[in-house]
PDB file of C-alpha atoms in Angstrom:
ATOM      1  CA  MET A   1     201.146  40.076-192.236  1.00 45.00           C
ATOM      2  CA  ARG A   2     201.839  39.690-195.943  1.00 50.00           C
ATOM      3  CA  VAL A   3     200.812  36.001-195.750  1.00 44.00           C
ATOM      4  CA  ILE A   4     197.456  36.914-194.163  1.00 45.00           C
ATOM      5  CA  VAL A   5     196.674  39.527-196.840  1.00 38.00           C
ATOM      6  CA  CYS A   6     197.662  37.140-199.654  1.00 38.00           C
ATOM      7  CA  SER A   7     195.577  34.349-198.113  1.00 43.00           C
ATOM      8  CA  ALA A   8     192.541  36.642-197.792  1.00 42.00           C
ATOM      9  CA  ILE A   9     192.825  37.726-201.436  1.00 43.00           C
ATOM     10  CA  PHE A  10     193.234  34.081-202.519  1.00 40.00           C
ATOM     11  CA  LEU A  11     190.078  33.028-200.600  1.00 39.00           C
ATOM     12  CA  LEU A  12     188.022  35.938-201.930  1.00 39.00           C
ATOM     13  CA  PHE A  13     189.077  35.102-205.497  1.00 42.00           C
ATOM     14  CA  PHE A  14     187.948  31.484-205.238  1.00 42.00           C
ATOM     15  CA  ALA A  15     184.736  32.385-203.406  1.00 46.00           C
ATOM     16  CA  ALA A  16     183.818  34.744-206.256  1.00 47.00           C
ATOM     17  CA  CYS A  17     184.562  32.094-208.909  1.00 46.00           C
ATOM     18  CA  LYS A  18     182.101  29.441-207.784  1.00 43.00           C
ATOM     19  CA  PRO A  19     179.728  28.237-210.523  1.00 46.00           C
ATOM     20  CA  ASP A  20     176.361  29.844-211.141  1.00 44.00           C
ATOM     21  CA  GLN A  21     173.813  27.858-209.167  1.00 43.00           C
ATOM     22  CA  LYS A  22     170.491  28.128-210.981  1.00 46.00           C
ATOM     23  CA  ALA A  23     167.852  25.607-210.056  1.00 46.00           C
ATOM     24  CA  LYS A  24     165.847  24.155-212.939  1.00 49.00           C
ATOM     25  CA  ASP A  25     162.978  21.711-212.713  1.00 51.00           C
ATOM     26  CA  ASN A  26     164.059  18.641-214.721  1.00 51.00           C
ATOM     27  CA  GLY A  27     164.417  20.435-218.054  1.00 55.00           C
ATOM     28  CA  THR A  28     160.900  21.886-218.084  1.00 56.00           C
ATOM     29  CA  GLY A  29     162.182  25.457-218.098  1.00 57.00           C
ATOM     30  CA  LEU A  30     160.530  26.219-214.773  1.00 58.00           C
ATOM     31  CA  THR A  31     162.970  28.033-212.569  1.00 56.00           C
ATOM     32  CA  THR A  32     163.341  28.910-208.916  1.00 56.00           C
ATOM     33  CA  ASP A  33     165.562  31.872-209.818  1.00 58.00           C
ATOM     34  CA  ALA A  34     164.316  35.341-209.043  1.00 57.00           C
ATOM     35  CA  PRO A  35     161.891  36.500-211.760  1.00 54.00           C
ATOM     36  CA  LYS A  36     163.405  38.488-214.630  1.00 69.00           C
ATOM     37  CA  ALA A  37     160.374  40.749-214.579  1.00 85.00           C
ATOM     38  CA  LYS A  38     158.005  42.474-212.227  1.00 93.00           C
ATOM     39  CA  VAL A  39     154.876  40.308-212.460  1.00 96.00           C
ATOM     40  CA  LEU A  40     151.495  40.754-210.796  1.00 96.00           C
ATOM     41  CA  PHE A  41     147.809  40.275-211.380  1.00 97.00           C
ATOM     42  CA  ARG A  42     145.499  43.284-211.352  1.00 97.00           C
ATOM     43  CA  CYS A  43     141.812  42.818-210.607  1.00 97.00           C
ATOM     44  CA  GLU A  44     139.418  45.505-211.828  1.00 96.00           C
ATOM     45  CA  SER A  45     135.805  45.544-210.759  1.00 95.00           C
ATOM     46  CA  SER A  46     133.272  46.098-213.552  1.00 92.00           C
ATOM     47  CA  GLY A  47     130.435  46.587-211.065  1.00 93.00           C
ATOM     48  CA  GLU A  48     127.349  44.445-210.674  1.00 94.00           C
ATOM     49  CA  ASP A  49     124.783  43.363-213.229  1.00 93.00           C
ATOM     50  CA  LYS A  50     121.000  43.879-212.802  1.00 93.00           C
ATOM     51  CA  ASN A  51     120.846  40.753-210.605  1.00 93.00           C
ATOM     52  CA  GLY A  52     123.543  41.995-208.240  1.00 93.00           C
ATOM     53  CA  VAL A  53     126.224  39.602-209.525  1.00 94.00           C
ATOM     54  CA  PRO A  54     129.680  41.191-209.373  1.00 95.00           C
ATOM     55  CA  HIS A  55     131.946  41.207-212.420  1.00 96.00           C
ATOM     56  CA  SER A  56     135.702  41.651-212.523  1.00 97.00           C
ATOM     57  CA  GLN A  57     138.426  41.682-215.149  1.00 97.00           C
ATOM     58  CA  VAL A  58     141.756  39.941-214.551  1.00 97.00           C
ATOM     59  CA  PHE A  59     144.897  41.476-216.049  1.00 97.00           C
ATOM     60  CA  LEU A  60     148.452  40.158-215.978  1.00 97.00           C
ATOM     61  CA  VAL A  61     150.995  42.965-215.604  1.00 97.00           C
ATOM     62  CA  VAL A  62     154.560  42.179-216.744  1.00 96.00           C
ATOM     63  CA  ASN A  63     156.992  45.100-216.407  1.00 94.00           C
ATOM     64  CA  ASP A  64     154.107  47.593-216.611  1.00 85.00           C
ATOM     65  CA  GLN A  65     152.684  45.934-219.755  1.00 93.00           C
ATOM     66  CA  SER A  66     149.102  44.850-219.075  1.00 96.00           C
ATOM     67  CA  THR A  67     147.341  41.904-220.779  1.00 96.00           C
ATOM     68  CA  LYS A  68     143.695  41.035-220.152  1.00 97.00           C
ATOM     69  CA  ILE A  69     143.368  37.399-219.125  1.00 97.00           C
ATOM     70  CA  ALA A  70     139.699  36.839-218.255  1.00 97.00           C
ATOM     71  CA  ASP A  71     136.336  38.096-217.035  1.00 97.00           C
ATOM     72  CA  ILE A  72     135.232  36.496-213.746  1.00 97.00           C
ATOM     73  CA  THR A  73     132.889  37.293-210.859  1.00 96.00           C
ATOM     74  CA  ALA A  74     135.108  37.871-207.819  1.00 95.00           C
ATOM     75  CA  CYS A  75     138.810  38.684-207.876  1.00 96.00           C
ATOM     76  CA  ASP A  76     141.386  39.329-205.160  1.00 96.00           C
ATOM     77  CA  GLU A  77     145.123  38.778-204.798  1.00 96.00           C
ATOM     78  CA  VAL A  78     146.170  35.397-203.393  1.00 97.00           C
ATOM     79  CA  THR A  79     149.248  35.805-201.216  1.00 96.00           C
ATOM     80  CA  LYS A  80     152.055  33.228-201.059  1.00 96.00           C
ATOM     81  CA  ASP A  81     150.900  31.973-197.670  1.00 96.00           C
ATOM     82  CA  GLY A  82     147.543  31.063-199.254  1.00 96.00           C
ATOM     83  CA  TYR A  83     148.921  29.193-202.296  1.00 98.00           C
ATOM     84  CA  ALA A  84     148.477  25.726-200.768  1.00 96.00           C
ATOM     85  CA  ASN A  85     144.765  26.405-200.138  1.00 96.00           C
ATOM     86  CA  PHE A  86     144.235  26.803-203.882  1.00 97.00           C
ATOM     87  CA  GLU A  87     146.691  24.109-205.109  1.00 97.00           C
ATOM     88  CA  ILE A  88     149.010  26.805-206.466  1.00 98.00           C
ATOM     89  CA  PRO A  89     152.652  25.687-206.718  1.00 97.00           C
ATOM     90  CA  SER A  90     155.099  27.373-204.375  1.00 96.00           C
ATOM     91  CA  ASN A  91     157.209  28.616-207.309  1.00 96.00           C
ATOM     92  CA  ALA A  92     154.315  30.690-208.692  1.00 97.00           C
ATOM     93  CA  ILE A  93     155.262  34.360-208.848  1.00 97.00           C
ATOM     94  CA  ALA A  94     151.754  35.818-208.598  1.00 98.00           C
ATOM     95  CA  ALA A  95     148.201  34.579-208.035  1.00 98.00           C
ATOM     96  CA  CYS A  96     144.639  35.844-207.797  1.00 98.00           C
ATOM     97  CA  GLY A  97     141.061  34.635-207.835  1.00 97.00           C
ATOM     98  CA  GLY A  98     137.809  34.686-205.997  1.00 96.00           C
ATOM     99  CA  TRP A  99     134.725  32.837-204.875  1.00 96.00           C
ATOM    100  CA  TYR A 100     131.149  33.910-205.451  1.00 95.00           C
ATOM    101  CA  ALA A 101     127.836  32.055-205.068  1.00 95.00           C
ATOM    102  CA  GLY A 102     129.301  28.571-204.820  1.00 95.00           C
ATOM    103  CA  ALA A 103     132.027  28.749-207.459  1.00 96.00           C
ATOM    104  CA  GLY A 104     135.459  30.267-207.896  1.00 97.00           C
ATOM    105  CA  ASP A 105     138.025  31.058-210.561  1.00 97.00           C
ATOM    106  CA  TYR A 106     141.751  31.174-209.800  1.00 98.00           C
ATOM    107  CA  PHE A 107     144.912  32.144-211.675  1.00 98.00           C
ATOM    108  CA  TYR A 108     148.625  31.833-211.088  1.00 98.00           C
ATOM    109  CA  ALA A 109     151.715  32.831-213.054  1.00 98.00           C
ATOM    110  CA  LEU A 110     154.950  30.903-213.557  1.00 97.00           C
ATOM    111  CA  GLN A 111     158.131  32.044-215.235  1.00 95.00           C
ATOM    112  CA  VAL A 112     159.181  29.597-217.955  1.00 93.00           C
ATOM    113  CA  LYS A 113     162.372  30.744-219.658  1.00 91.00           C
ATOM    114  CA  ASP A 114     161.631  34.221-221.081  1.00 91.00           C
ATOM    115  CA  SER A 115     157.849  33.987-220.747  1.00 95.00           C
ATOM    116  CA  ILE A 116     155.184  34.146-218.084  1.00 96.00           C
ATOM    117  CA  VAL A 117     152.702  31.271-218.261  1.00 97.00           C
ATOM    118  CA  VAL A 118     149.274  31.895-216.749  1.00 98.00           C
ATOM    119  CA  MET A 119     147.339  28.926-215.424  1.00 98.00           C
ATOM    120  CA  GLN A 120     143.576  29.182-214.858  1.00 98.00           C
ATOM    121  CA  GLY A 121     141.530  26.915-212.632  1.00 97.00           C
ATOM    122  CA  TRP A 122     138.096  26.661-211.143  1.00 97.00           C
ATOM    123  CA  GLN A 123     136.264  24.974-208.328  1.00 96.00           C
ATOM    124  CA  SER A 124     132.554  24.580-207.561  1.00 96.00           C
ATOM    125  CA  GLU A 125     130.532  23.389-204.590  1.00 95.00           C
ATOM    126  CA  GLU A 126     128.682  21.028-206.930  1.00 94.00           C
ATOM    127  CA  GLN A 127     131.680  19.412-208.623  1.00 94.00           C
ATOM    128  CA  GLU A 128     131.953  15.660-208.208  1.00 93.00           C
ATOM    129  CA  ASP A 129     135.744  15.512-208.303  1.00 94.00           C
ATOM    130  CA  LYS A 130     138.371  17.311-206.245  1.00 92.00           C
ATOM    131  CA  GLY A 131     140.805  19.986-207.235  1.00 95.00           C
ATOM    132  CA  PHE A 132     141.000  23.194-209.179  1.00 97.00           C
ATOM    133  CA  HIS A 133     141.250  21.903-212.776  1.00 96.00           C
ATOM    134  CA  TYR A 134     144.139  24.181-213.797  1.00 98.00           C
ATOM    135  CA  GLU A 135     144.886  24.620-217.507  1.00 97.00           C
ATOM    136  CA  GLN A 136     147.144  26.994-219.398  1.00 98.00           C
ATOM    137  CA  ALA A 137     145.262  30.206-220.153  1.00 97.00           C
ATOM    138  CA  ALA A 138     147.937  32.485-221.629  1.00 96.00           C
ATOM    139  CA  VAL A 139     151.630  32.932-222.342  1.00 96.00           C
ATOM    140  CA  VAL A 140     153.119  36.424-222.182  1.00 95.00           C
ATOM    141  CA  SER A 141     156.671  37.164-223.327  1.00 93.00           C
ATOM    142  CA  ILE A 142     158.918  39.108-220.983  1.00 92.00           C
ATOM    143  CA  LYS A 143     159.930  42.292-222.789  1.00 83.00           C
TER     144      LYS A 143
END
């Protein structure tokens, strides 16, 4: 009985001592670890103009600190199962965007070290190329 108890303690000790397994993306700082912060996009409608065009404001919320990112027409949350439809990487931690009258604006957030990087893209029915043309729009420190 003593051998079984000692063996169990020995196994638990070594199981607890295994190295930290954080996944990094080739030194870029992008991580697949759980986010260090609560991150989401908040879309706020500003109503419609005199022509009936909707207007929305996009805010990035990091641990209850809100930062305005952009003014766009339509804005809704993009869920993880919809990321591929908008060329959003699977390691994005939040996304939003919307389509109105033949064009759309889209945003996603990535954690890079101790910051949240916001990427902004667009797509139009009349564009001659493919894709969403994502570019960095903002960097917000995690506080």
